[in-house]
Amino acid sequence: MLKDFQSHILDNFPELTKNKFLLACSGGLDSVLLSYLCKESEMDFILAHCNFRLRGAASDGDEKFVKELGNRLGRPVLVTHFDTMGYVHSHRVSVQMAARELRYQWFKGLMEEHGIAYLVMAHHADDNLETFLINLSRGTGIDGLTGIPEATGQIRRPLLKYTRDTILAYAKERDLQWREDESNADTKYLRNKIRLEIVPKLKELHPTFMENFERTLGFLKETQEISENELERVREQLFQRENQYLKISVLELKILRPLHGYLYGLFKEFGFTEWQNVAELLDAMSGKSVYSTEYVLLKNRDHLILAKNTAQEKGVFEIAEGDFKIDYPIGLEGKAVSEKKDTTARIIYLDKNTLKYPLTVRKWEKGDYFYPLGMKGKKKLSKYFKDEKLDIFSKQEQWLLCSGDAIVWVIGRRVDDRFKVTESTKEILSIALL
């Protein structure tokens, strides 16, 4: 196995032969064997061990074992301790999720601190099968059925091609010692139940089951690549960038078949999971929206608008008298000038003596009105937005510059006639949108 492993590294992970890396070591069979293989391949690494304090003396025993392993291999060992159950209660997550989040946060910090580019994990082929079955049971798309990637970001998994049986046989042949985690025998955890009760039955179905499974994963990955190429083609055709959002034709979406498959593929990366709601949005009235954690999908006439789901600012932000420059909640710069130039959408000129300080910046509200420059009489903002054919997202994001209760500027669009520079103006204030 050592020679095969070394060839595998040179062919698929040459970066690990040239750079120091962090090797996550629990003290179990897989990570212990990986540690020996890396040492015997003359690779430069640091062992990193997490004590989750979940099994009392057994957890401390694992920590001691890994430190001794580091001494035998002549490799440094970094250890940390977690209050895992405290994290579970404070973040309301499962024990497994808490352990995952804690260790990856620690690994990331270590890599930044020590200038290490890669994290090496000891996942193997049986882990791949278990993950496949877990995702299958949860009703995943093809992404969840392509297995654990060998390389993703800074993480490398050089044991993924080897089965647990292969790893165990080689470890026994080398007379290696490792720690057994008793919790791995507890079938209340889904992964353990699959590992102990389902996987052995599957392997009984055919003597080359694991090889057949790996071949199937290869086919699925190729199918996924074909799918992604098609989805990228459709995105380039349908997703039109307009300022800070994407605009997508509803009509062109509706002719795609299979519709739900395309909707899933096109919008999954934006965090949308309620696919029936997304599909219903195509026939919904203008103004209907669907939210993910970070994005909003809005129906606006004949298009969907995809934009960041930024929290709506409800506050009022004040600007004191005098020259100013602000970056939040919107970039504005105001300064006294000696003459007026042409007013544009991005820079306006005001009669400073008509203003009441402090000026304020706020979002528009229902019932707001102003006196558009160059027009007689007032106009409701809702009517102005409609005439300007503003989409829903743009209206939601619109900021106003106000003097007292009066709107001075629909920022970036139209200034109010009451504050314009006239022949009797003595002081001129220019305000620019940054």
Coordinates of C-alpha atoms in Angstrom, one line a residue:
M1 CA 0.0 0.0 0.0
L2 CA 2.9 2.4 0.7
K3 CA 4.2 2.4 -2.9
D4 CA 0.6 2.8 -4.2
F5 CA 0.0 5.7 -1.8
Q6 CA 3.2 7.4 -2.8
S7 CA 2.3 7.1 -6.5
H8 CA -1.2 8.4 -5.7
I9 CA 0.3 11.4 -4.0
L10 CA 2.7 12.3 -6.9
D11 CA -0.1 11.9 -9.5
N12 CA -2.9 13.7 -7.6
F13 CA -1.5 15.7 -4.7
P14 CA 2.0 16.9 -5.7
E15 CA 1.4 20.0 -3.6
L16 CA 1.7 17.9 -0.5
T17 CA 5.2 16.9 -1.3
K18 CA 6.3 20.5 -1.6
N19 CA 4.5 22.1 1.3
K20 CA 4.0 21.6 5.1
F21 CA 0.5 20.6 5.9
L22 CA -1.8 20.1 8.9
L23 CA -3.0 16.5 9.4
A24 CA -6.1 16.0 11.5
C25 CA -5.5 13.1 13.8
S26 CA -8.2 11.6 16.1
G27 CA -6.0 8.6 17.1
G28 CA -8.3 6.3 15.3
L29 CA -7.3 3.7 12.6
D30 CA -7.7 5.9 9.6
S31 CA -5.8 9.0 10.7
V32 CA -3.0 6.9 12.4
L33 CA -2.4 5.0 9.2
L34 CA -2.4 8.2 7.2
S35 CA 0.2 9.7 9.7
Y36 CA 2.5 6.7 9.1
L37 CA 2.1 6.8 5.4
C38 CA 2.9 10.5 5.2
K39 CA 5.9 10.0 7.5
E40 CA 7.3 7.1 5.5
S41 CA 6.8 9.2 2.4
E42 CA 9.0 11.9 3.9
M43 CA 6.3 14.5 3.9
D44 CA 6.4 17.6 6.2
F45 CA 3.3 17.8 8.4
I46 CA 2.0 18.8 11.8
L47 CA -0.5 16.6 13.7
A48 CA -3.6 18.4 15.0
H49 CA -5.8 16.7 17.6
C50 CA -9.2 17.9 19.0
N51 CA -10.3 16.8 22.5
F52 CA -14.0 17.3 22.5
R53 CA -14.4 16.3 26.2
L54 CA -17.3 14.1 25.3
R55 CA -16.1 10.7 26.7
G56 CA -14.3 11.7 29.9
A57 CA -11.1 9.6 30.5
A58 CA -11.4 8.1 27.0
S59 CA -11.1 11.5 25.3
D60 CA -8.0 12.3 27.5
G61 CA -6.6 8.9 26.5
D62 CA -7.0 9.7 22.8
E63 CA -5.1 13.0 23.4
K64 CA -2.3 11.2 25.2
F65 CA -2.1 8.6 22.4
V66 CA -1.8 11.2 19.7
K67 CA 1.0 13.1 21.6
E68 CA 2.9 9.8 21.9
L69 CA 2.3 9.1 18.2
G70 CA 3.8 12.5 17.4
N71 CA 6.9 11.6 19.4
R72 CA 7.3 8.2 17.6
L73 CA 7.0 9.9 14.2
G74 CA 9.1 12.9 15.1
R75 CA 6.3 15.2 14.2
P76 CA 5.0 18.2 16.2
V77 CA 1.5 17.8 17.7
L78 CA -1.0 20.6 18.3
V79 CA -3.9 20.0 20.7
T80 CA -7.0 21.9 21.7
H81 CA -9.9 21.3 24.1
F82 CA -13.5 22.1 23.4
D83 CA -16.6 22.6 25.6
T84 CA -18.6 20.7 23.0
M85 CA -21.8 20.4 25.0
G86 CA -21.7 24.1 25.9
Y87 CA -21.5 24.8 22.2
V88 CA -24.4 22.5 21.5
H89 CA -26.7 24.3 23.9
S90 CA -25.6 27.8 23.0
H91 CA -25.9 27.2 19.2
R92 CA -28.7 24.7 19.3
V93 CA -27.0 22.2 17.0
S94 CA -26.4 18.5 17.2
V95 CA -23.3 17.1 18.9
Q96 CA -21.9 16.0 15.5
M97 CA -22.5 19.4 14.0
A98 CA -21.0 21.1 17.0
A99 CA -17.8 19.0 16.7
R100 CA -17.6 19.6 13.0
E101 CA -17.9 23.4 13.4
L102 CA -15.5 23.6 16.3
R103 CA -12.7 21.6 14.7
Y104 CA -12.9 23.3 11.3
Q105 CA -12.8 26.7 13.0
W106 CA -9.7 25.6 14.9
F107 CA -8.0 24.1 11.9
K108 CA -8.6 27.4 10.0
G109 CA -7.1 29.4 12.8
L110 CA -4.0 27.1 13.0
M111 CA -3.4 27.3 9.3
E112 CA -3.5 31.1 9.3
E113 CA -1.3 31.2 12.4
H114 CA 1.4 28.9 11.0
G115 CA 1.1 29.9 7.4
I116 CA 0.0 26.4 6.3
A117 CA -1.8 26.0 3.0
Y118 CA -3.4 22.5 3.3
L119 CA -5.4 20.5 5.7
V120 CA -5.2 16.7 5.2
M121 CA -8.1 14.5 6.3
A122 CA -8.3 10.7 6.6
H123 CA -11.6 10.0 4.9
H124 CA -11.7 6.8 3.0
A125 CA -13.9 5.0 0.5
D126 CA -16.3 3.6 3.1
D127 CA -16.8 7.2 4.4
N128 CA -17.8 8.0 0.8
L129 CA -20.4 5.3 0.7
E130 CA -21.8 6.3 4.1
T131 CA -22.1 9.9 3.0
F132 CA -23.8 8.8 -0.3
L133 CA -26.4 6.8 1.7
I134 CA -27.0 9.6 4.2
N135 CA -27.6 12.0 1.4
L136 CA -29.7 9.5 -0.5
S137 CA -31.9 9.0 2.6
R138 CA -32.4 12.8 2.9
G139 CA -33.6 13.3 -0.7
T140 CA -30.6 15.1 -2.2
G141 CA -29.8 16.2 -5.7
I142 CA -26.9 14.9 -7.8
D143 CA -24.5 17.0 -5.8
G144 CA -25.1 14.9 -2.7
L145 CA -24.6 11.7 -4.6
T146 CA -21.1 12.4 -6.1
G147 CA -19.4 11.6 -2.8
I148 CA -16.7 13.4 -0.8
P149 CA -14.3 15.4 -3.0
E150 CA -10.7 14.4 -2.9
A151 CA -9.7 18.1 -3.0
T152 CA -11.8 21.1 -2.1
G153 CA -10.4 24.5 -1.2
Q154 CA -7.5 23.9 1.2
I155 CA -8.6 20.3 2.2
R156 CA -7.0 17.2 0.7
R157 CA -8.2 13.6 1.3
P158 CA -5.6 11.2 -0.1
L159 CA -7.2 8.0 1.4
L160 CA -10.5 8.3 -0.4
K161 CA -9.5 5.6 -3.0
Y162 CA -8.9 3.0 -0.2
T163 CA -11.5 0.9 1.5
R164 CA -11.6 0.4 5.2
D165 CA -10.8 -3.3 4.7
T166 CA -7.6 -2.3 2.8
I167 CA -6.6 0.2 5.5
L168 CA -7.3 -2.3 8.3
A169 CA -5.3 -5.1 6.6
Y170 CA -2.3 -2.8 6.0
A171 CA -2.4 -1.5 9.6
K172 CA -2.4 -5.1 11.0
E173 CA 0.3 -6.1 8.6
R174 CA 2.5 -3.2 10.0
D175 CA 1.4 -4.0 13.6
L176 CA 0.2 -0.4 14.1
Q177 CA -1.7 0.6 17.3
W178 CA -4.7 2.9 17.3
R179 CA -7.6 4.0 19.5
E180 CA -11.1 2.7 19.2
D181 CA -13.9 5.3 19.8
E182 CA -16.7 3.5 21.7
S183 CA -19.3 6.0 20.4
N184 CA -18.7 4.6 16.9
A185 CA -20.7 1.5 18.0
D186 CA -23.7 3.6 19.1
T187 CA -26.4 3.1 16.4
K188 CA -28.4 6.1 17.6
Y189 CA -26.2 8.1 15.2
L190 CA -27.3 7.7 11.6
R191 CA -23.8 7.3 10.2
N192 CA -23.0 4.5 12.7
K193 CA -26.3 2.8 11.9
I194 CA -25.5 2.9 8.2
R195 CA -21.9 1.7 8.8
L196 CA -22.8 -1.1 11.1
E197 CA -26.1 -2.4 9.8
I198 CA -26.5 -1.3 6.2
V199 CA -23.1 -1.3 4.6
P200 CA -22.2 -4.9 5.5
K201 CA -25.4 -6.1 3.9
L202 CA -24.6 -4.1 0.7
K203 CA -21.1 -5.6 0.5
E204 CA -22.7 -9.1 0.7
L205 CA -24.6 -8.4 -2.5
H206 CA -21.5 -8.6 -4.7
P207 CA -17.9 -9.4 -4.1
T208 CA -16.8 -6.2 -5.9
F209 CA -19.5 -4.0 -4.5
M210 CA -17.0 -1.2 -3.4
E211 CA -15.3 -1.2 -6.8
N212 CA -18.7 -1.0 -8.5
F213 CA -19.7 1.8 -6.2
E214 CA -16.6 3.8 -7.0
R215 CA -17.3 3.3 -10.7
T216 CA -20.9 4.6 -10.2
L217 CA -19.5 7.7 -8.4
G218 CA -17.3 8.3 -11.4
F219 CA -20.3 8.2 -13.8
L220 CA -22.3 10.5 -11.5
K221 CA -19.5 13.0 -11.4
E222 CA -19.3 13.0 -15.2
T223 CA -23.1 13.5 -15.4
Q224 CA -22.8 16.3 -12.9
E225 CA -20.2 18.0 -15.0
I226 CA -22.4 17.8 -18.1
S227 CA -25.3 19.2 -16.1
E228 CA -23.2 22.1 -14.8
N229 CA -22.0 23.0 -18.3
E230 CA -25.6 23.1 -19.5
L231 CA -26.7 25.2 -16.5
E232 CA -23.8 27.6 -17.1
R233 CA -24.9 28.0 -20.7
V234 CA -28.5 28.8 -19.6
R235 CA -27.2 31.3 -16.9
E236 CA -25.2 33.2 -19.4
Q237 CA -28.3 33.3 -21.7
L238 CA -30.9 34.3 -19.1
F239 CA -29.2 36.0 -16.2
Q240 CA -28.7 39.7 -17.1
R241 CA -26.7 41.9 -14.7
E242 CA -28.3 45.2 -13.9
N243 CA -26.6 47.3 -11.3
Q244 CA -26.6 45.3 -8.0
Y245 CA -29.0 42.5 -9.1
L246 CA -29.7 39.9 -11.7
K247 CA -32.7 40.1 -14.0
I248 CA -34.2 36.9 -15.4
S249 CA -37.0 36.5 -18.0
V250 CA -39.9 34.6 -16.7
L251 CA -41.1 33.6 -20.1
E252 CA -37.7 32.0 -21.0
L253 CA -37.6 30.2 -17.6
K254 CA -41.0 28.7 -18.2
I255 CA -40.1 27.0 -21.4
L256 CA -37.2 25.1 -19.8
R257 CA -37.8 21.3 -19.3
P258 CA -37.7 19.7 -16.9
L259 CA -38.7 23.0 -15.2
H260 CA -38.0 22.0 -11.5
G261 CA -34.7 20.5 -12.4
Y262 CA -33.6 23.7 -14.1
L263 CA -34.9 25.9 -11.3
Y264 CA -33.0 23.7 -8.8
G265 CA -29.8 23.9 -10.8
L266 CA -30.0 27.6 -11.5
F267 CA -30.9 28.9 -8.0
K268 CA -29.4 26.3 -5.6
E269 CA -26.1 28.2 -5.2
F270 CA -28.2 31.2 -3.9
G271 CA -29.6 29.1 -1.0
F272 CA -33.2 28.5 -2.2
T273 CA -34.7 25.2 -1.1
E274 CA -38.4 25.6 -1.3
W275 CA -38.7 24.7 -5.0
Q276 CA -42.4 24.7 -5.2
N277 CA -42.5 28.3 -4.0
V278 CA -39.9 29.3 -6.6
A279 CA -41.9 27.6 -9.3
E280 CA -45.1 29.3 -8.2
L281 CA -43.3 32.6 -8.4
L282 CA -43.3 32.4 -12.2
D283 CA -47.1 32.8 -12.3
A284 CA -47.4 35.0 -9.2
M285 CA -48.5 38.6 -9.3
S286 CA -45.8 41.3 -9.5
G287 CA -44.4 42.0 -6.0
K288 CA -44.4 38.4 -4.8
S289 CA -41.1 37.3 -3.3
V290 CA -39.2 34.2 -2.1
Y291 CA -36.3 34.4 0.4
S292 CA -33.3 32.4 1.1
T293 CA -30.8 33.2 3.9
E294 CA -28.8 35.6 1.8
Y295 CA -30.9 36.3 -1.3
V296 CA -34.4 37.4 -2.3
L297 CA -36.1 36.4 -5.6
L298 CA -38.7 39.0 -6.6
K299 CA -41.4 38.8 -9.3
N300 CA -41.4 42.1 -11.2
R301 CA -43.7 42.1 -14.2
D302 CA -42.2 39.7 -16.7
H303 CA -39.0 39.1 -14.9
L304 CA -37.5 37.7 -11.7
I305 CA -35.1 39.9 -9.9
L306 CA -32.4 38.1 -7.9
A307 CA -30.6 40.3 -5.3
K308 CA -28.8 40.2 -2.0
N309 CA -31.2 40.0 0.9
T310 CA -29.8 42.9 2.8
A311 CA -31.5 43.9 6.0
Q312 CA -33.8 46.9 5.5
E313 CA -32.5 49.9 7.4
K314 CA -35.3 51.4 9.4
G315 CA -33.3 54.0 11.2
V316 CA -32.8 57.7 10.4
F317 CA -29.2 58.8 9.9
E318 CA -28.2 62.4 10.7
I319 CA -25.8 64.7 8.9
A320 CA -24.5 67.8 10.8
E321 CA -24.1 71.2 9.2
G322 CA -20.9 71.9 7.3
D323 CA -18.8 69.9 4.8
F324 CA -19.3 66.2 5.3
K325 CA -18.4 62.8 3.8
I326 CA -20.3 59.7 4.9
D327 CA -20.0 56.0 3.9
Y328 CA -23.0 54.6 5.7
P329 CA -25.8 53.9 5.1
I330 CA -24.9 55.4 1.6
G331 CA -21.9 57.2 0.4
L332 CA -22.4 61.0 0.2
E333 CA -20.1 63.9 0.2
G334 CA -21.2 67.5 0.8
K335 CA -19.2 70.7 0.5
A336 CA -19.7 74.4 0.0
V337 CA -18.9 75.7 -3.5
S338 CA -18.8 79.1 -5.1
E339 CA -20.8 78.3 -8.2
K340 CA -23.5 75.9 -9.4
K341 CA -22.8 73.5 -12.3
D342 CA -25.3 71.2 -14.0
T343 CA -27.3 69.0 -11.6
T344 CA -27.1 65.3 -12.5
A345 CA -28.4 62.1 -11.0
R346 CA -25.1 61.8 -9.0
I347 CA -24.5 65.4 -7.9
I348 CA -26.9 68.1 -6.9
Y349 CA -26.6 71.8 -5.9
L350 CA -28.7 73.3 -3.2
D351 CA -29.5 76.6 -1.6
K352 CA -27.9 76.0 1.7
N353 CA -30.1 78.6 3.5
T354 CA -33.2 76.6 2.6
L355 CA -32.0 73.6 4.6
K356 CA -32.8 72.7 8.2
Y357 CA -30.1 70.9 10.1
P358 CA -29.3 68.2 10.8
L359 CA -30.1 66.7 7.4
T360 CA -31.3 63.1 7.6
V361 CA -31.0 60.0 5.4
R362 CA -33.7 57.4 5.5
K363 CA -35.6 54.9 3.3
W364 CA -38.7 56.0 1.6
E365 CA -42.1 55.3 3.2
K366 CA -45.7 55.0 1.9
G367 CA -47.2 58.5 1.7
D368 CA -43.9 60.3 1.0
Y369 CA -44.1 63.1 -1.6
F370 CA -41.8 65.7 -3.0
Y371 CA -41.8 68.6 -5.6
P372 CA -39.7 67.3 -8.5
L373 CA -37.3 69.8 -9.9
G374 CA -38.7 71.6 -13.0
M375 CA -42.3 70.5 -12.3
K376 CA -45.2 72.4 -10.7
G377 CA -46.8 70.9 -7.7
K378 CA -46.0 67.8 -5.6
K379 CA -45.9 64.2 -6.5
K380 CA -46.2 61.1 -4.4
L381 CA -43.0 58.9 -4.5
S382 CA -45.1 55.8 -5.3
K383 CA -46.4 57.6 -8.4
Y384 CA -42.9 58.9 -9.3
F385 CA -41.5 55.4 -9.0
K386 CA -44.2 53.9 -11.2
D387 CA -43.6 56.6 -13.9
E388 CA -39.9 55.8 -13.7
K389 CA -40.7 52.1 -14.1
L390 CA -38.6 51.2 -11.0
D391 CA -38.6 47.6 -10.1
I392 CA -39.6 46.4 -6.7
F393 CA -36.0 45.8 -5.5
S394 CA -34.9 49.4 -6.5
K395 CA -37.9 50.9 -4.7
Q396 CA -37.1 48.9 -1.5
E397 CA -33.5 50.1 -1.6
Q398 CA -34.2 53.8 -2.3
W399 CA -32.7 56.3 0.1
L400 CA -33.9 59.9 0.7
L401 CA -32.0 63.0 1.8
C402 CA -34.4 65.0 4.0
S403 CA -34.5 68.5 5.6
G404 CA -36.9 68.2 8.5
D405 CA -40.0 66.5 7.1
A406 CA -39.3 67.6 3.5
I407 CA -37.5 65.4 0.9
V408 CA -34.5 67.2 -0.5
W409 CA -33.3 64.5 -2.9
V410 CA -34.5 61.1 -4.0
I411 CA -30.9 60.1 -3.9
G412 CA -29.4 59.3 -7.3
R413 CA -32.6 60.3 -9.1
R414 CA -34.4 63.6 -8.6
V415 CA -33.8 66.7 -6.5
D416 CA -36.7 68.7 -4.9
D417 CA -37.6 72.0 -6.5
R418 CA -37.9 73.8 -3.2
F419 CA -34.2 73.6 -2.5
K420 CA -32.8 74.6 -5.9
V421 CA -30.2 77.3 -6.4
T422 CA -31.8 80.6 -7.5
E423 CA -30.5 84.1 -8.4
S424 CA -31.0 85.1 -4.7
T425 CA -29.0 82.2 -3.3
K426 CA -26.1 83.3 -1.2
E427 CA -24.5 79.9 -0.2
I428 CA -24.4 76.9 -2.4
L429 CA -24.0 73.3 -1.1
S430 CA -23.0 70.5 -3.5
I431 CA -23.8 66.9 -2.6
A432 CA -22.4 64.0 -4.5
L433 CA -23.4 60.4 -4.5
L434 CA -20.1 58.4 -4.0

